[in-house]
Amino acid sequence: QHHRNRSPRSSKDENKVVNLLLEAEPERVCAMPDPALPDGDIKALTTLCDLADRELMLNISWAKHLPGFSSLCLSDQMSLLQSAWMEILILRVVFRSLPCEDRLVFADDYVMDAEQAKSAGLLELHLAILQLVRRYRSMGLEREEFVTLKAIALANSDSMHIEDVEAVQVLQDSLHEALLDYESVVHAEDPRRAGKLIMTLPLLRQTSAKAVRHFCSIKQDGRVPMHKLFLELLEAN
Amino acid sequence: KEKHKILHRLLQNSSSPVDL
C-alpha cells in the first residue's frame, strides 16, 4: 500500500490523495452583481457576501469529499470548517488571482483592483491577500499543490473544540504525506518545496483572521445583507 | 450545536464521502 515501497514512478498521476483532491475541487462560481443595486461600497460588499455564501456551500460539500474527512465525527467536521472556512475561501481567491497583476479574482465576472477595494473599504484586506498571491506566484504554485494545501489548511485549523484529536491527526498526516510524496516526485530538484508551501500557512491564517474581523464589523453595521450560512460561520468565530 | 444548524444540515446531507 505504501507508495514509497513501489517501483519508481514516472508521472504525477500516481498520488492517489492528490488526484482525489483534484477531482473534489469545486467549480468556479460567478458573482453576478445585482444590476438593480446602485454602484458603491454596499453593492460591492453585498456581491462579495453573496458570493461567499454560495462558495461556502460548495466548500462544505468539497470537505465531505476529502479523503478521510468523513470518517471524523460530525462535531469535529463542524469544528474544522468553523475554524478554516475563511482560509479556504481566501486560498481559492488567491489561486484564481495568480495570473493577474495586483487584482483579485473573486469570480471570473468579479475582479477587483486596489482602487475598487479602497472604495469598498477593503484596501487593507486586498493588500494582505495580494501578499499571498505574490508569494505563491513567485513559487509557481501548481494546481496540485493548491488543492493539497487547502485541504491541509482545513485539517490543521487548530480548533479548540476537537473531540477526537487523534483522528484529526491521522487526516493531517495523510494530507501532509500526500504533499511530501507529490513534491518528492514532481519537484525532486527542491527538497525544501513542501516546507516552503507549509510556511505560507501562517500568512493565510493571519489574513483570514483579518477578513473575519472585517466582515464581523460589516455585519454589526447592518447595512449589508448577508445570507444565513455566511452569518452562521461569522458568528462561529 | 443549535447555533450551527445550517452547517450541521449541509454536512449531513452532502453526498459521496470518500474514505481512505
mmCIF file with all atom_site columns, C-alpha atoms in Angstrom, chain A residues 43-183:
data_model
loop_
_atom_site.group_PDB
_atom_site.id
_atom_site.type_symbol
_atom_site.label_atom_id
_atom_site.label_alt_id
_atom_site.label_comp_id
_atom_site.label_asym_id
_atom_site.label_entity_id
_atom_site.label_seq_id
_atom_site.pdbx_PDB_ins_code
_atom_site.Cartn_x
_atom_site.Cartn_y
_atom_site.Cartn_z
_atom_site.occupancy
_atom_site.B_iso_or_equiv
_atom_site.pdbx_formal_charge
_atom_site.auth_seq_id
_atom_site.auth_comp_id
_atom_site.auth_asym_id
_atom_site.auth_atom_id
_atom_site.pdbx_PDB_model_num
ATOM 1   C CA . LYS A 1 43  ? -23.189 46.872 -3.746  1.00 0.00 ? 43  LYS A CA 1
ATOM 2   C CA . ALA A 1 44  ? -19.600 45.604 -3.723  1.00 0.00 ? 44  ALA A CA 1
ATOM 3   C CA . LEU A 1 45  ? -19.916 44.141 -0.230  1.00 0.00 ? 45  LEU A CA 1
ATOM 4   C CA . THR A 1 46  ? -23.347 42.656 -0.956  1.00 0.00 ? 46  THR A CA 1
ATOM 5   C CA . THR A 1 47  ? -21.897 40.965 -4.040  1.00 0.00 ? 47  THR A CA 1
ATOM 6   C CA . LEU A 1 48  ? -18.933 39.587 -2.093  1.00 0.00 ? 48  LEU A CA 1
ATOM 7   C CA . CYS A 1 49  ? -21.067 38.304 0.792   1.00 0.00 ? 49  CYS A CA 1
ATOM 8   C CA . ASP A 1 50  ? -23.493 36.623 -1.590  1.00 0.00 ? 50  ASP A CA 1
ATOM 9   C CA . LEU A 1 51  ? -20.600 35.060 -3.492  1.00 0.00 ? 51  LEU A CA 1
ATOM 10  C CA . ALA A 1 52  ? -19.001 33.899 -0.245  1.00 0.00 ? 52  ALA A CA 1
ATOM 11  C CA . ASP A 1 53  ? -22.234 32.260 0.869   1.00 0.00 ? 53  ASP A CA 1
ATOM 12  C CA . ARG A 1 54  ? -22.508 30.269 -2.360  1.00 0.00 ? 54  ARG A CA 1
ATOM 13  C CA . GLU A 1 55  ? -18.819 29.339 -2.256  1.00 0.00 ? 55  GLU A CA 1
ATOM 14  C CA . LEU A 1 56  ? -19.274 28.129 1.314   1.00 0.00 ? 56  LEU A CA 1
ATOM 15  C CA . MET A 1 57  ? -21.982 25.685 0.231   1.00 0.00 ? 57  MET A CA 1
ATOM 16  C CA . LEU A 1 58  ? -19.575 24.279 -2.345  1.00 0.00 ? 58  LEU A CA 1
ATOM 17  C CA . ASN A 1 59  ? -16.706 24.173 0.142   1.00 0.00 ? 59  ASN A CA 1
ATOM 18  C CA . ILE A 1 60  ? -18.727 22.187 2.651   1.00 0.00 ? 60  ILE A CA 1
ATOM 19  C CA . SER A 1 61  ? -19.597 19.654 0.018   1.00 0.00 ? 61  SER A CA 1
ATOM 20  C CA . TRP A 1 62  ? -15.916 19.698 -1.045  1.00 0.00 ? 62  TRP A CA 1
ATOM 21  C CA . ALA A 1 63  ? -14.835 18.927 2.517   1.00 0.00 ? 63  ALA A CA 1
ATOM 22  C CA . LYS A 1 64  ? -17.047 15.845 2.540   1.00 0.00 ? 64  LYS A CA 1
ATOM 23  C CA . HIS A 1 65  ? -15.128 14.574 -0.480  1.00 0.00 ? 65  HIS A CA 1
ATOM 24  C CA . LEU A 1 66  ? -11.692 14.933 1.113   1.00 0.00 ? 66  LEU A CA 1
ATOM 25  C CA . PRO A 1 67  ? -10.203 11.522 1.700   1.00 0.00 ? 67  PRO A CA 1
ATOM 26  C CA . GLY A 1 68  ? -10.656 10.770 5.396   1.00 0.00 ? 68  GLY A CA 1
ATOM 27  C CA . PHE A 1 69  ? -12.754 13.813 6.339   1.00 0.00 ? 69  PHE A CA 1
ATOM 28  C CA . SER A 1 70  ? -15.996 11.887 6.528   1.00 0.00 ? 70  SER A CA 1
ATOM 29  C CA . SER A 1 71  ? -14.524 9.384  8.954   1.00 0.00 ? 71  SER A CA 1
ATOM 30  C CA . LEU A 1 72  ? -14.314 12.195 11.504  1.00 0.00 ? 72  LEU A CA 1
ATOM 31  C CA . CYS A 1 73  ? -17.277 12.584 13.836  1.00 0.00 ? 73  CYS A CA 1
ATOM 32  C CA . LEU A 1 74  ? -19.795 15.201 12.733  1.00 0.00 ? 74  LEU A CA 1
ATOM 33  C CA . SER A 1 75  ? -18.863 17.543 15.542  1.00 0.00 ? 75  SER A CA 1
ATOM 34  C CA . ASP A 1 76  ? -15.171 17.521 14.562  1.00 0.00 ? 76  ASP A CA 1
ATOM 35  C CA . GLN A 1 77  ? -16.095 18.063 10.897  1.00 0.00 ? 77  GLN A CA 1
ATOM 36  C CA . MET A 1 78  ? -18.026 21.119 12.020  1.00 0.00 ? 78  MET A CA 1
ATOM 37  C CA . SER A 1 79  ? -15.220 22.384 14.236  1.00 0.00 ? 79  SER A CA 1
ATOM 38  C CA . LEU A 1 80  ? -12.648 22.184 11.438  1.00 0.00 ? 80  LEU A CA 1
ATOM 39  C CA . LEU A 1 81  ? -14.902 24.027 8.997   1.00 0.00 ? 81  LEU A CA 1
ATOM 40  C CA . GLN A 1 82  ? -15.856 26.653 11.557  1.00 0.00 ? 82  GLN A CA 1
ATOM 41  C CA . SER A 1 83  ? -12.177 27.475 12.061  1.00 0.00 ? 83  SER A CA 1
ATOM 42  C CA . ALA A 1 84  ? -10.917 27.193 8.482   1.00 0.00 ? 84  ALA A CA 1
ATOM 43  C CA . TRP A 1 85  ? -13.786 28.359 6.256   1.00 0.00 ? 85  TRP A CA 1
ATOM 44  C CA . MET A 1 86  ? -12.325 31.806 5.573   1.00 0.00 ? 86  MET A CA 1
ATOM 45  C CA . GLU A 1 87  ? -8.837  30.392 4.887   1.00 0.00 ? 87  GLU A CA 1
ATOM 46  C CA . ILE A 1 88  ? -10.433 28.108 2.296   1.00 0.00 ? 88  ILE A CA 1
ATOM 47  C CA . LEU A 1 89  ? -12.343 30.973 0.671   1.00 0.00 ? 89  LEU A CA 1
ATOM 48  C CA . ILE A 1 90  ? -9.229  33.162 0.571   1.00 0.00 ? 90  ILE A CA 1
ATOM 49  C CA . LEU A 1 91  ? -6.950  30.463 -0.790  1.00 0.00 ? 91  LEU A CA 1
ATOM 50  C CA . ARG A 1 92  ? -9.386  29.957 -3.668  1.00 0.00 ? 92  ARG A CA 1
ATOM 51  C CA . VAL A 1 93  ? -9.359  33.681 -4.427  1.00 0.00 ? 93  VAL A CA 1
ATOM 52  C CA . VAL A 1 94  ? -5.550  33.685 -4.222  1.00 0.00 ? 94  VAL A CA 1
ATOM 53  C CA . PHE A 1 95  ? -5.222  30.788 -6.655  1.00 0.00 ? 95  PHE A CA 1
ATOM 54  C CA . ARG A 1 96  ? -7.628  32.364 -9.140  1.00 0.00 ? 96  ARG A CA 1
ATOM 55  C CA . SER A 1 97  ? -5.670  35.625 -8.902  1.00 0.00 ? 97  SER A CA 1
ATOM 56  C CA . LEU A 1 98  ? -2.234  34.142 -9.682  1.00 0.00 ? 98  LEU A CA 1
ATOM 57  C CA . PRO A 1 99  ? -2.335  35.105 -13.391 1.00 0.00 ? 99  PRO A CA 1
ATOM 58  C CA . CYS A 1 100 ? -3.408  38.693 -12.597 1.00 0.00 ? 100 CYS A CA 1
ATOM 59  C CA . GLU A 1 101 ? -1.178  41.559 -11.617 1.00 0.00 ? 101 GLU A CA 1
ATOM 60  C CA . ASP A 1 102 ? -2.409  43.402 -8.492  1.00 0.00 ? 102 ASP A CA 1
ATOM 61  C CA . ARG A 1 103 ? -6.032  42.390 -8.940  1.00 0.00 ? 103 ARG A CA 1
ATOM 62  C CA . LEU A 1 104 ? -8.107  39.890 -7.025  1.00 0.00 ? 104 LEU A CA 1
ATOM 63  C CA . VAL A 1 105 ? -10.296 37.471 -8.961  1.00 0.00 ? 105 VAL A CA 1
ATOM 64  C CA . PHE A 1 106 ? -13.195 36.934 -6.570  1.00 0.00 ? 106 PHE A CA 1
ATOM 65  C CA . ALA A 1 107 ? -15.002 35.415 -9.549  1.00 0.00 ? 107 ALA A CA 1
ATOM 66  C CA . ASP A 1 108 ? -14.443 35.407 -13.299 1.00 0.00 ? 108 ASP A CA 1
ATOM 67  C CA . ASP A 1 109 ? -17.034 38.166 -13.560 1.00 0.00 ? 109 ASP A CA 1
ATOM 68  C CA . TYR A 1 110 ? -15.831 39.977 -10.427 1.00 0.00 ? 110 TYR A CA 1
ATOM 69  C CA . VAL A 1 111 ? -12.226 41.159 -10.458 1.00 0.00 ? 111 VAL A CA 1
ATOM 70  C CA . MET A 1 112 ? -11.168 43.928 -8.073  1.00 0.00 ? 112 MET A CA 1
ATOM 71  C CA . ASP A 1 113 ? -8.225  46.311 -8.253  1.00 0.00 ? 113 ASP A CA 1
ATOM 72  C CA . ALA A 1 114 ? -6.857  48.389 -5.378  1.00 0.00 ? 114 ALA A CA 1
ATOM 73  C CA . GLU A 1 115 ? -8.998  51.398 -6.296  1.00 0.00 ? 115 GLU A CA 1
ATOM 74  C CA . GLN A 1 116 ? -12.214 49.362 -6.197  1.00 0.00 ? 116 GLN A CA 1
ATOM 75  C CA . ALA A 1 117 ? -11.114 47.650 -2.991  1.00 0.00 ? 117 ALA A CA 1
ATOM 76  C CA . LYS A 1 118 ? -10.424 51.023 -1.420  1.00 0.00 ? 118 LYS A CA 1
ATOM 77  C CA . SER A 1 119 ? -13.868 52.357 -2.251  1.00 0.00 ? 119 SER A CA 1
ATOM 78  C CA . ALA A 1 120 ? -15.416 49.211 -0.747  1.00 0.00 ? 120 ALA A CA 1
ATOM 79  C CA . GLY A 1 121 ? -13.366 49.732 2.429   1.00 0.00 ? 121 GLY A CA 1
ATOM 80  C CA . LEU A 1 122 ? -11.385 46.603 1.680   1.00 0.00 ? 122 LEU A CA 1
ATOM 81  C CA . LEU A 1 123 ? -7.950  48.039 0.884   1.00 0.00 ? 123 LEU A CA 1
ATOM 82  C CA . GLU A 1 124 ? -6.165  46.531 3.882   1.00 0.00 ? 124 GLU A CA 1
ATOM 83  C CA . LEU A 1 125 ? -7.610  43.102 3.148   1.00 0.00 ? 125 LEU A CA 1
ATOM 84  C CA . HIS A 1 126 ? -6.871  43.474 -0.558  1.00 0.00 ? 126 HIS A CA 1
ATOM 85  C CA . LEU A 1 127 ? -3.202  44.185 0.169   1.00 0.00 ? 127 LEU A CA 1
ATOM 86  C CA . ALA A 1 128 ? -2.946  41.277 2.595   1.00 0.00 ? 128 ALA A CA 1
ATOM 87  C CA . ILE A 1 129 ? -4.412  38.838 0.064   1.00 0.00 ? 129 ILE A CA 1
ATOM 88  C CA . LEU A 1 130 ? -2.118  40.219 -2.654  1.00 0.00 ? 130 LEU A CA 1
ATOM 89  C CA . GLN A 1 131 ? 0.861   39.461 -0.428  1.00 0.00 ? 131 GLN A CA 1
ATOM 90  C CA . LEU A 1 132 ? -0.216  35.810 -0.501  1.00 0.00 ? 132 LEU A CA 1
ATOM 91  C CA . VAL A 1 133 ? -0.752  35.957 -4.263  1.00 0.00 ? 133 VAL A CA 1
ATOM 92  C CA . ARG A 1 134 ? 2.772   37.293 -4.801  1.00 0.00 ? 134 ARG A CA 1
ATOM 93  C CA . ARG A 1 135 ? 4.283   34.668 -2.561  1.00 0.00 ? 135 ARG A CA 1
ATOM 94  C CA . TYR A 1 136 ? 2.604   31.791 -4.379  1.00 0.00 ? 136 TYR A CA 1
ATOM 95  C CA . ARG A 1 137 ? 3.252   33.344 -7.778  1.00 0.00 ? 137 ARG A CA 1
ATOM 96  C CA . SER A 1 138 ? 6.969   33.594 -7.065  1.00 0.00 ? 138 SER A CA 1
ATOM 97  C CA . MET A 1 139 ? 6.953   29.891 -6.177  1.00 0.00 ? 139 MET A CA 1
ATOM 98  C CA . GLY A 1 140 ? 4.924   28.943 -9.242  1.00 0.00 ? 140 GLY A CA 1
ATOM 99  C CA . LEU A 1 141 ? 2.183   27.294 -7.168  1.00 0.00 ? 141 LEU A CA 1
ATOM 100 C CA . GLU A 1 142 ? 0.642   24.424 -9.092  1.00 0.00 ? 142 GLU A CA 1
ATOM 101 C CA . ARG A 1 143 ? -2.974  23.270 -9.014  1.00 0.00 ? 143 ARG A CA 1
ATOM 102 C CA . GLU A 1 144 ? -1.957  20.005 -7.305  1.00 0.00 ? 144 GLU A CA 1
ATOM 103 C CA . GLU A 1 145 ? -0.185  21.961 -4.575  1.00 0.00 ? 145 GLU A CA 1
ATOM 104 C CA . PHE A 1 146 ? -3.063  24.388 -4.205  1.00 0.00 ? 146 PHE A CA 1
ATOM 105 C CA . VAL A 1 147 ? -5.669  21.661 -3.626  1.00 0.00 ? 147 VAL A CA 1
ATOM 106 C CA . THR A 1 148 ? -3.412  19.835 -1.186  1.00 0.00 ? 148 THR A CA 1
ATOM 107 C CA . LEU A 1 149 ? -2.509  22.969 0.743   1.00 0.00 ? 149 LEU A CA 1
ATOM 108 C CA . LYS A 1 150 ? -6.185  23.913 1.005   1.00 0.00 ? 150 LYS A CA 1
ATOM 109 C CA . ALA A 1 151 ? -7.005  20.508 2.453   1.00 0.00 ? 151 ALA A CA 1
ATOM 110 C CA . ILE A 1 152 ? -4.088  20.860 4.892   1.00 0.00 ? 152 ILE A CA 1
ATOM 111 C CA . ALA A 1 153 ? -5.408  24.277 5.977   1.00 0.00 ? 153 ALA A CA 1
ATOM 112 C CA . LEU A 1 154 ? -8.726  22.623 6.823   1.00 0.00 ? 154 LEU A CA 1
ATOM 113 C CA . ALA A 1 155 ? -7.205  19.682 8.687   1.00 0.00 ? 155 ALA A CA 1
ATOM 114 C CA . ASN A 1 156 ? -4.776  21.985 10.508  1.00 0.00 ? 156 ASN A CA 1
ATOM 115 C CA . SER A 1 157 ? -7.300  24.602 11.568  1.00 0.00 ? 157 SER A CA 1
ATOM 116 C CA . ASP A 1 158 ? -6.415  24.467 15.299  1.00 0.00 ? 158 ASP A CA 1
ATOM 117 C CA . SER A 1 159 ? -9.980  24.441 16.537  1.00 0.00 ? 159 SER A CA 1
ATOM 118 C CA . MET A 1 160 ? -10.161 24.355 20.334  1.00 0.00 ? 160 MET A CA 1
ATOM 119 C CA . HIS A 1 161 ? -13.190 22.073 20.225  1.00 0.00 ? 161 HIS A CA 1
ATOM 120 C CA . ILE A 1 162 ? -11.827 18.911 18.607  1.00 0.00 ? 162 ILE A CA 1
ATOM 121 C CA . GLU A 1 163 ? -13.135 15.781 20.355  1.00 0.00 ? 163 GLU A CA 1
ATOM 122 C CA . ASP A 1 164 ? -11.029 13.138 18.637  1.00 0.00 ? 164 ASP A CA 1
ATOM 123 C CA . VAL A 1 165 ? -7.609  14.784 18.320  1.00 0.00 ? 165 VAL A CA 1
ATOM 124 C CA . GLU A 1 166 ? -6.041  11.542 17.146  1.00 0.00 ? 166 GLU A CA 1
ATOM 125 C CA . ALA A 1 167 ? -8.433  11.163 14.208  1.00 0.00 ? 167 ALA A CA 1
ATOM 126 C CA . VAL A 1 168 ? -7.749  14.730 13.095  1.00 0.00 ? 168 VAL A CA 1
ATOM 127 C CA . GLN A 1 169 ? -4.015  13.988 13.353  1.00 0.00 ? 169 GLN A CA 1
ATOM 128 C CA . VAL A 1 170 ? -4.475  10.992 11.046  1.00 0.00 ? 170 VAL A CA 1
ATOM 129 C CA . LEU A 1 171 ? -6.157  13.279 8.493   1.00 0.00 ? 171 LEU A CA 1
ATOM 130 C CA . GLN A 1 172 ? -3.355  15.859 8.809   1.00 0.00 ? 172 GLN A CA 1
ATOM 131 C CA . ASP A 1 173 ? -0.715  13.181 8.417   1.00 0.00 ? 173 ASP A CA 1
ATOM 132 C CA . SER A 1 174 ? -2.276  11.682 5.305   1.00 0.00 ? 174 SER A CA 1
ATOM 133 C CA . LEU A 1 175 ? -2.508  15.101 3.606   1.00 0.00 ? 175 LEU A CA 1
ATOM 134 C CA . HIS A 1 176 ? 1.000   16.078 4.721   1.00 0.00 ? 176 HIS A CA 1
ATOM 135 C CA . GLU A 1 177 ? 2.272   12.779 3.391   1.00 0.00 ? 177 GLU A CA 1
ATOM 136 C CA . ALA A 1 178 ? 0.484   13.383 0.075   1.00 0.00 ? 178 ALA A CA 1
ATOM 137 C CA . LEU A 1 179 ? 2.204   16.771 -0.268  1.00 0.00 ? 179 LEU A CA 1
ATOM 138 C CA . LEU A 1 180 ? 5.640   15.361 0.600   1.00 0.00 ? 180 LEU A CA 1
ATOM 139 C CA . ASP A 1 181 ? 5.078   12.497 -1.794  1.00 0.00 ? 181 ASP A CA 1
ATOM 140 C CA . TYR A 1 182 ? 3.980   14.798 -4.611  1.00 0.00 ? 182 TYR A CA 1
ATOM 141 C CA . GLU A 1 183 ? 6.957   17.125 -4.133  1.00 0.00 ? 183 GLU A CA 1
#
